[in-house]
PDB file of C-alpha atoms in Angstrom:
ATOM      1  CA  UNK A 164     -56.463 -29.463 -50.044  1.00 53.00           C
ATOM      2  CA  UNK A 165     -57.868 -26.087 -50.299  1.00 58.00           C
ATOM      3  CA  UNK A 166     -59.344 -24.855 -54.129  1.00 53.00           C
ATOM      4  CA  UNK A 167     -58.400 -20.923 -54.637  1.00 58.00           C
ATOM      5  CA  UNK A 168     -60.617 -19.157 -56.913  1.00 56.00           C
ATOM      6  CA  UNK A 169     -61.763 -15.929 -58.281  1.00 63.00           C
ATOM      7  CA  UNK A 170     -65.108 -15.958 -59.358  1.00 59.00           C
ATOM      8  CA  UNK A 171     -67.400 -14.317 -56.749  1.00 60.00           C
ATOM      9  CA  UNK A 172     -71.060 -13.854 -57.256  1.00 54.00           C
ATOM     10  CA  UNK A 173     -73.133 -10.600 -57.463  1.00 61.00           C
ATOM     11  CA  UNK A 174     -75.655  -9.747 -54.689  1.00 68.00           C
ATOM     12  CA  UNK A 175     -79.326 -10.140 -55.876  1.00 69.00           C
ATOM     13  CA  UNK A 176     -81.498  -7.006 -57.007  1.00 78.00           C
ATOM     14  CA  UNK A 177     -84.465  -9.172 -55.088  1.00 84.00           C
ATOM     15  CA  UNK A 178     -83.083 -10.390 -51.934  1.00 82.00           C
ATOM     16  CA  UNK A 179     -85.796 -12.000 -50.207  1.00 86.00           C
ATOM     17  CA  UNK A 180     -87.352 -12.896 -53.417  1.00 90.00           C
ATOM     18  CA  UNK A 181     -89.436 -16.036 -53.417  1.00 91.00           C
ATOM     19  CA  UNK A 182     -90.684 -16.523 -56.726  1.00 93.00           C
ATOM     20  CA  UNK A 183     -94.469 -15.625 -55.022  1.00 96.00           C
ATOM     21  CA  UNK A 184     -96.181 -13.811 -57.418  1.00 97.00           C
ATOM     22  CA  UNK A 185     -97.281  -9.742 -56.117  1.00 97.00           C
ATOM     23  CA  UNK A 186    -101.039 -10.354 -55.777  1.00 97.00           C
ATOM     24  CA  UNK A 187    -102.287  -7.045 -56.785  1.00 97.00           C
ATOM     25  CA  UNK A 188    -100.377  -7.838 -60.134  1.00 98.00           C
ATOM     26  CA  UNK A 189    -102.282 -10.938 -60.362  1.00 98.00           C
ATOM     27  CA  UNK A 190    -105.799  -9.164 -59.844  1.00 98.00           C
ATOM     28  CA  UNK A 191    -105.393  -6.908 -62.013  1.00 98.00           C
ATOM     29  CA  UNK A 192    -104.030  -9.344 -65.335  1.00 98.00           C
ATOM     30  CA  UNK A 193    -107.474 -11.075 -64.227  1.00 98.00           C
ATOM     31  CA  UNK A 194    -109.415  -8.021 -64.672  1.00 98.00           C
ATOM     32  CA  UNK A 195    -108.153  -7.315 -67.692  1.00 98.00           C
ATOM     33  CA  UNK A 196    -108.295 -10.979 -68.930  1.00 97.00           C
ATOM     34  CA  UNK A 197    -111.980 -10.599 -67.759  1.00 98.00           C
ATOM     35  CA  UNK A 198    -113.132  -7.485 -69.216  1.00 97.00           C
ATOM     36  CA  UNK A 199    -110.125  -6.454 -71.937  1.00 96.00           C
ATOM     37  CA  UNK A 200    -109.915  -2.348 -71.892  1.00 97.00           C
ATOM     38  CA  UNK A 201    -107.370   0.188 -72.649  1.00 97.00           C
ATOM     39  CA  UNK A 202    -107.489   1.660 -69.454  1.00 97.00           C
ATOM     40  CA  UNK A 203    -107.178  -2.342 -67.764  1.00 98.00           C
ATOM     41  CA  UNK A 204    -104.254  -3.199 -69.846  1.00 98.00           C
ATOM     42  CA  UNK A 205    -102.289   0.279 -68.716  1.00 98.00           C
ATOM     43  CA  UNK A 206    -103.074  -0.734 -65.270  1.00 98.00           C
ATOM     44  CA  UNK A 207    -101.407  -4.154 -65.359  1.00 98.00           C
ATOM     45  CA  UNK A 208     -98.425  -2.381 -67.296  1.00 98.00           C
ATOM     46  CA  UNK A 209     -97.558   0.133 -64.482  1.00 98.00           C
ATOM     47  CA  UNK A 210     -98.441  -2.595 -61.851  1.00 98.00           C
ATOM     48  CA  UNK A 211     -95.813  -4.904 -63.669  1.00 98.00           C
ATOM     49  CA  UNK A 212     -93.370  -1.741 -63.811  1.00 97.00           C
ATOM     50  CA  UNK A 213     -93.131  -1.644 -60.220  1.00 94.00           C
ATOM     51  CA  UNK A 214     -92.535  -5.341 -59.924  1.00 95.00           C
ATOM     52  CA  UNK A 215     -89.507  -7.827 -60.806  1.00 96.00           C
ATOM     53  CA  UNK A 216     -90.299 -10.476 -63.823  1.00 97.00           C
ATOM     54  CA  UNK A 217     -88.959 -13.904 -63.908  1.00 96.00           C
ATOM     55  CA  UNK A 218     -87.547 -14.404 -67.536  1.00 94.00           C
ATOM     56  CA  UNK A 219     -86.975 -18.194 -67.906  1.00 93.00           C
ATOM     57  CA  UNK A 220     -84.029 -19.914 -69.106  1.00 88.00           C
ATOM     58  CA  UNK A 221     -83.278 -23.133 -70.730  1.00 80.00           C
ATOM     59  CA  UNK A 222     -79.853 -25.214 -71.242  1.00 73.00           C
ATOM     60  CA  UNK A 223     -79.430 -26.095 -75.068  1.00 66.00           C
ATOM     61  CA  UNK A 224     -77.230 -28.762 -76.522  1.00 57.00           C
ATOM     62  CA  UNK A 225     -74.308 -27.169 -78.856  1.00 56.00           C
ATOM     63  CA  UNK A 226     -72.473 -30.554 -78.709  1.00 54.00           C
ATOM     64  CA  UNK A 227     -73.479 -33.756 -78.305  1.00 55.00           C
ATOM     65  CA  UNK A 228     -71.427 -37.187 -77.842  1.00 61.00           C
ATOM     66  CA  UNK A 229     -72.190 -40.337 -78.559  1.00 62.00           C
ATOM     67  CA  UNK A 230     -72.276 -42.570 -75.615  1.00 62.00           C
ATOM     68  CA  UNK A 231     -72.240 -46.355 -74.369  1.00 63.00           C
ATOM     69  CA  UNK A 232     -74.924 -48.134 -75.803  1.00 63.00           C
ATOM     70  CA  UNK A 233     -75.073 -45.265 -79.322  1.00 59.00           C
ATOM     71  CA  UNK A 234     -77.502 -42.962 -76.775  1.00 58.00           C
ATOM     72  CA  UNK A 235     -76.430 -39.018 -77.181  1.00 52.00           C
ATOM     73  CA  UNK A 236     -76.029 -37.103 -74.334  1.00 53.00           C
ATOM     74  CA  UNK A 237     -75.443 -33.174 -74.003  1.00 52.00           C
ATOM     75  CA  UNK A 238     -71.284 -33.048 -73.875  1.00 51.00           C
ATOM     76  CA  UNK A 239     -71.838 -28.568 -74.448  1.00 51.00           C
ATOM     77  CA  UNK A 240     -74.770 -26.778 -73.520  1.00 48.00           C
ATOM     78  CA  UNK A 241     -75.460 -23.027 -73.561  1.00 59.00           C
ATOM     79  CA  UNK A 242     -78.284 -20.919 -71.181  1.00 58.00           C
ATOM     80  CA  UNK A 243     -80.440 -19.472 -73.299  1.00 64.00           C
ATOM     81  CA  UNK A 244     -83.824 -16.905 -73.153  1.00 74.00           C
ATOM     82  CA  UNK A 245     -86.618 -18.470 -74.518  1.00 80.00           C
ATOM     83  CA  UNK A 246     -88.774 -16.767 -77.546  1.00 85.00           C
ATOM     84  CA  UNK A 247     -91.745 -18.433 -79.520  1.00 88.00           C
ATOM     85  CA  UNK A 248     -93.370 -17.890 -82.301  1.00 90.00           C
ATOM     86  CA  UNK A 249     -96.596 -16.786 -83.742  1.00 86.00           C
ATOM     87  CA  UNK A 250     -97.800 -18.885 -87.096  1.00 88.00           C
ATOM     88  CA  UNK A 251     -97.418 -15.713 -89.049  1.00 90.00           C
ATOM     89  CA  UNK A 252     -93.349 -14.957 -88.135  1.00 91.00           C
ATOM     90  CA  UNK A 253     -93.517 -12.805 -85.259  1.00 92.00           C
ATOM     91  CA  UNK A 254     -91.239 -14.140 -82.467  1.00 95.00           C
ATOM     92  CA  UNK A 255     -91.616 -13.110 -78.621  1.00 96.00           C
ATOM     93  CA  UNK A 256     -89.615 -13.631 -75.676  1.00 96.00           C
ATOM     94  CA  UNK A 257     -91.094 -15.003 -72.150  1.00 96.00           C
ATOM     95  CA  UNK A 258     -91.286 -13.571 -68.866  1.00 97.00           C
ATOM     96  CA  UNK A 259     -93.461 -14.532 -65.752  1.00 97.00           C
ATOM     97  CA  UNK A 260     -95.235 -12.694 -62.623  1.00 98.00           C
ATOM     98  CA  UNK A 261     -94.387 -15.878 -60.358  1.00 97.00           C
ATOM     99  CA  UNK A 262     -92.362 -19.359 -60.152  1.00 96.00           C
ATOM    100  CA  UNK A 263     -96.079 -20.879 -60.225  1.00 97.00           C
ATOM    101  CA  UNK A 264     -96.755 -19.323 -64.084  1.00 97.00           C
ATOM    102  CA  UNK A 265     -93.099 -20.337 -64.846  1.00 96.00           C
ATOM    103  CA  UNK A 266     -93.374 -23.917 -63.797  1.00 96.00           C
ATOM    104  CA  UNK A 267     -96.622 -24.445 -65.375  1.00 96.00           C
ATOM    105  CA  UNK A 268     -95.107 -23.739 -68.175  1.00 94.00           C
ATOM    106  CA  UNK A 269     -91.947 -25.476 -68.449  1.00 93.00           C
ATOM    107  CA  UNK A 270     -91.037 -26.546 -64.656  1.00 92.00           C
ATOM    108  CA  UNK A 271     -87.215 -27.271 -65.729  1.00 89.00           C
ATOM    109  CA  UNK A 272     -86.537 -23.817 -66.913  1.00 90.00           C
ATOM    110  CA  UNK A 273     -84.576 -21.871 -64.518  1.00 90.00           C
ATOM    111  CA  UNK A 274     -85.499 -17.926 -63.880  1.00 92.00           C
ATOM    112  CA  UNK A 275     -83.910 -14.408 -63.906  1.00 92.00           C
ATOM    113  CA  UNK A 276     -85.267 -12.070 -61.927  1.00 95.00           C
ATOM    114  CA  UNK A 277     -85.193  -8.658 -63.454  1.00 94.00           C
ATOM    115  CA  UNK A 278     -86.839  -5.508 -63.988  1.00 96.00           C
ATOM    116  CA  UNK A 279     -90.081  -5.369 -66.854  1.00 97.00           C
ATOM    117  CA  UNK A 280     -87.494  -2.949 -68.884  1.00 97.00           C
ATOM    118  CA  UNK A 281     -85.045  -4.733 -68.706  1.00 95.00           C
ATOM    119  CA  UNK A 282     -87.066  -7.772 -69.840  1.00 96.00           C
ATOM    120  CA  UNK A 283     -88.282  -5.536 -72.496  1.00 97.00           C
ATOM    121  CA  UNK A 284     -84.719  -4.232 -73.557  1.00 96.00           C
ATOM    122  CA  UNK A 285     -83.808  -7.913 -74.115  1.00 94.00           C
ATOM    123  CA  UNK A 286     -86.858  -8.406 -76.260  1.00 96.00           C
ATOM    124  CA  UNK A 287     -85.930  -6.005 -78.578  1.00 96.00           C
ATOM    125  CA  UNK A 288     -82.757  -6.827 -78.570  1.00 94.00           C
ATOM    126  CA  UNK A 289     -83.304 -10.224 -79.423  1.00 92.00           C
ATOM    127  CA  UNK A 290     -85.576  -8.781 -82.714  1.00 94.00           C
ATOM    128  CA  UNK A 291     -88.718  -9.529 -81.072  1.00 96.00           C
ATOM    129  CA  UNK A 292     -92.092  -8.180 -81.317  1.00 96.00           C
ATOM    130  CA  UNK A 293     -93.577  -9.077 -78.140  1.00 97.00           C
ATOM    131  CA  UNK A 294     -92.904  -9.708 -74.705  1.00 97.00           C
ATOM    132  CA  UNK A 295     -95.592 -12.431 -73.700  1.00 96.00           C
ATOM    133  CA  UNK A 296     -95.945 -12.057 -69.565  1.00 98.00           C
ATOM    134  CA  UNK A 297     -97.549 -15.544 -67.924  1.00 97.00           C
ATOM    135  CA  UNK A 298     -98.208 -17.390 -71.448  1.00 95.00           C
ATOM    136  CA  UNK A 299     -99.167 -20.502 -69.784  1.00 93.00           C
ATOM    137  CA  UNK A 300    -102.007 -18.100 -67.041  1.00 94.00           C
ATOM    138  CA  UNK A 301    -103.242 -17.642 -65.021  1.00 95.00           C
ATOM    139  CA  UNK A 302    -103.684 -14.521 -67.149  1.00 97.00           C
ATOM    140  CA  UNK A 303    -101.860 -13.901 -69.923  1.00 97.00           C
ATOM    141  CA  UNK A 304    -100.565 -10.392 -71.206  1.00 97.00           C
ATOM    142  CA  UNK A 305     -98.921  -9.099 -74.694  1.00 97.00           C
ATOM    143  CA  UNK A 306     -96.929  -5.972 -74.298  1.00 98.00           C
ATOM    144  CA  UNK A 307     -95.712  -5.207 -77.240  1.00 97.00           C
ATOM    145  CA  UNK A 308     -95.569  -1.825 -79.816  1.00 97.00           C
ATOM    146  CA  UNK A 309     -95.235   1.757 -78.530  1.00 97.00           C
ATOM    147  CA  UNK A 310     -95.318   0.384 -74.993  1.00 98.00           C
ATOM    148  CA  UNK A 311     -92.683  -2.042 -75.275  1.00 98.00           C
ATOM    149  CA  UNK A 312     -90.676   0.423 -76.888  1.00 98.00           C
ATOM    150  CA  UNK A 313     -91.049   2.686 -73.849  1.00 97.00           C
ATOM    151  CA  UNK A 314     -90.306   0.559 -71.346  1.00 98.00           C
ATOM    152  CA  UNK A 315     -87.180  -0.810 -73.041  1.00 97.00           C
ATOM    153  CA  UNK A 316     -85.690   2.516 -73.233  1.00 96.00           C
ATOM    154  CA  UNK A 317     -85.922   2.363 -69.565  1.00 95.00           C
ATOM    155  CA  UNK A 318     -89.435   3.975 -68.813  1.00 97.00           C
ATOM    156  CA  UNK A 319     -91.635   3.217 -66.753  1.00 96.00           C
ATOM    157  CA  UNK A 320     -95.726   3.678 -66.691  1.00 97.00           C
ATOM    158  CA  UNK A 321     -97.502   5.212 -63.977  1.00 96.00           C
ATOM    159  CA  UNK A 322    -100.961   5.779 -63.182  1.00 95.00           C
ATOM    160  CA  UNK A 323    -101.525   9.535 -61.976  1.00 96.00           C
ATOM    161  CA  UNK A 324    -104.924  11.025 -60.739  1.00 95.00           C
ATOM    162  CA  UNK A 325    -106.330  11.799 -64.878  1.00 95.00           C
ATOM    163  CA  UNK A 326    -105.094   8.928 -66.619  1.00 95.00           C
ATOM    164  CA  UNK A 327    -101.341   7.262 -67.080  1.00 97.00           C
ATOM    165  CA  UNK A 328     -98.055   8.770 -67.994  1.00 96.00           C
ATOM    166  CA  UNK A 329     -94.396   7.962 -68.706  1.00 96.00           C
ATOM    167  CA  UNK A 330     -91.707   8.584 -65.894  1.00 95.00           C
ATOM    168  CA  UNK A 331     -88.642   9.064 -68.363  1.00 91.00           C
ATOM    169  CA  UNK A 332     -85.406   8.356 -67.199  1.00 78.00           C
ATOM    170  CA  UNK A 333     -82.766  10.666 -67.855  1.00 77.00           C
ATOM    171  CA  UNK A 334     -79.139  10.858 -68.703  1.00 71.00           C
ATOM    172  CA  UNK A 335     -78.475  14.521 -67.779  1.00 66.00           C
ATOM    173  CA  UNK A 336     -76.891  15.068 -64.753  1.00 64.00           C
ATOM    174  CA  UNK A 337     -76.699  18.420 -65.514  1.00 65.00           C
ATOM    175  CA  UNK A 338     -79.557  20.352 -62.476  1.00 62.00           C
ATOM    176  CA  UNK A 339     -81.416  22.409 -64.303  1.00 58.00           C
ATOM    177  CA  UNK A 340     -81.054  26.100 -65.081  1.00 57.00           C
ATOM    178  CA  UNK A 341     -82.564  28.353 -62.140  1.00 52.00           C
TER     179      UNK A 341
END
């Protein structure tokens, strides 16, 4: 017997992806971590623009049934992102540079690969404050205020030859005048 269905799954934006970290990404949140500056923390940013994010998520029981014996077991679950919070209210949501980060901080969580706006879109989104990148390390990063707000409307930070700037997508196809 032969099962017909429809549902057909979408290519990957990472093919080849294998949850390895990008190394320079990796120096550079351990520079910062080492010596905290402006100018260190703008570098990680644009290095983190340029790479794909792993945003864990985690099954959650809606519904649960009572089994054999009176022990509960998960008969609904949801996916879910996964956001803490900070003691005084503000909430965050997760992302990580590499599986290794992501498992050594919850190794059953499962992870999205997507783009740091994207990640910070979501965060937004979900009425965070915060995107917290590798919480449990190596080396972890806040991005959060005017730069999360930049990259979730879809910008990204580069580093040019006098300092750092904002490539700003556009919506105008229009070419300009000449």
């Amino acid at each position: 017997m032969r099962v017909q269905h429809e549902r057909t799954l979408s290519t990957s934006a990472f093919p080849g992806d294998t949850g390895d970290p990008d190394p320079r990404t990796r120096r550079l949140l351990a520079a910062f971590s080492a010596g905290p500056s402006t100018d260190g923390y703008l570098r990680v940013v644009a290095a983190l623009c340029g790479d794909r994010v792993l945003v864990p998520v985690v099954a959650t029981a809606t519904r649960l049934d009572r089994g054999t014996g009176g022990l509960f077991s998960d008969k609904e679950a949801e996916m879910s992102v996964v956001g803490v919070q900070a003691p005084d209210g503000r909430r965050a949501l997760l992302a990580f540079t590499g599986m290794d980060s992501l498992e050594a901080w919850d190794a059953t969580a499962r992870p999205v690969p997507v783009t740091l706006d994207k990640a910070a879109e979501a965060t937004l989104a979900d009425g965070a404050a915060a995107l917290l990148v590798d919480l449990a390390g190596p080396d972890p990063l806040a991005i959060e205020g005017e730069v999360l707000a930049q990259l979730a409307a879809g910008n990204r930070l580069v580093e040019l030859d006098d300092g750092f700037g904002w490539a700003v997508t556009t919506t105008d196809p229009t070419p300009a005048a000449e």
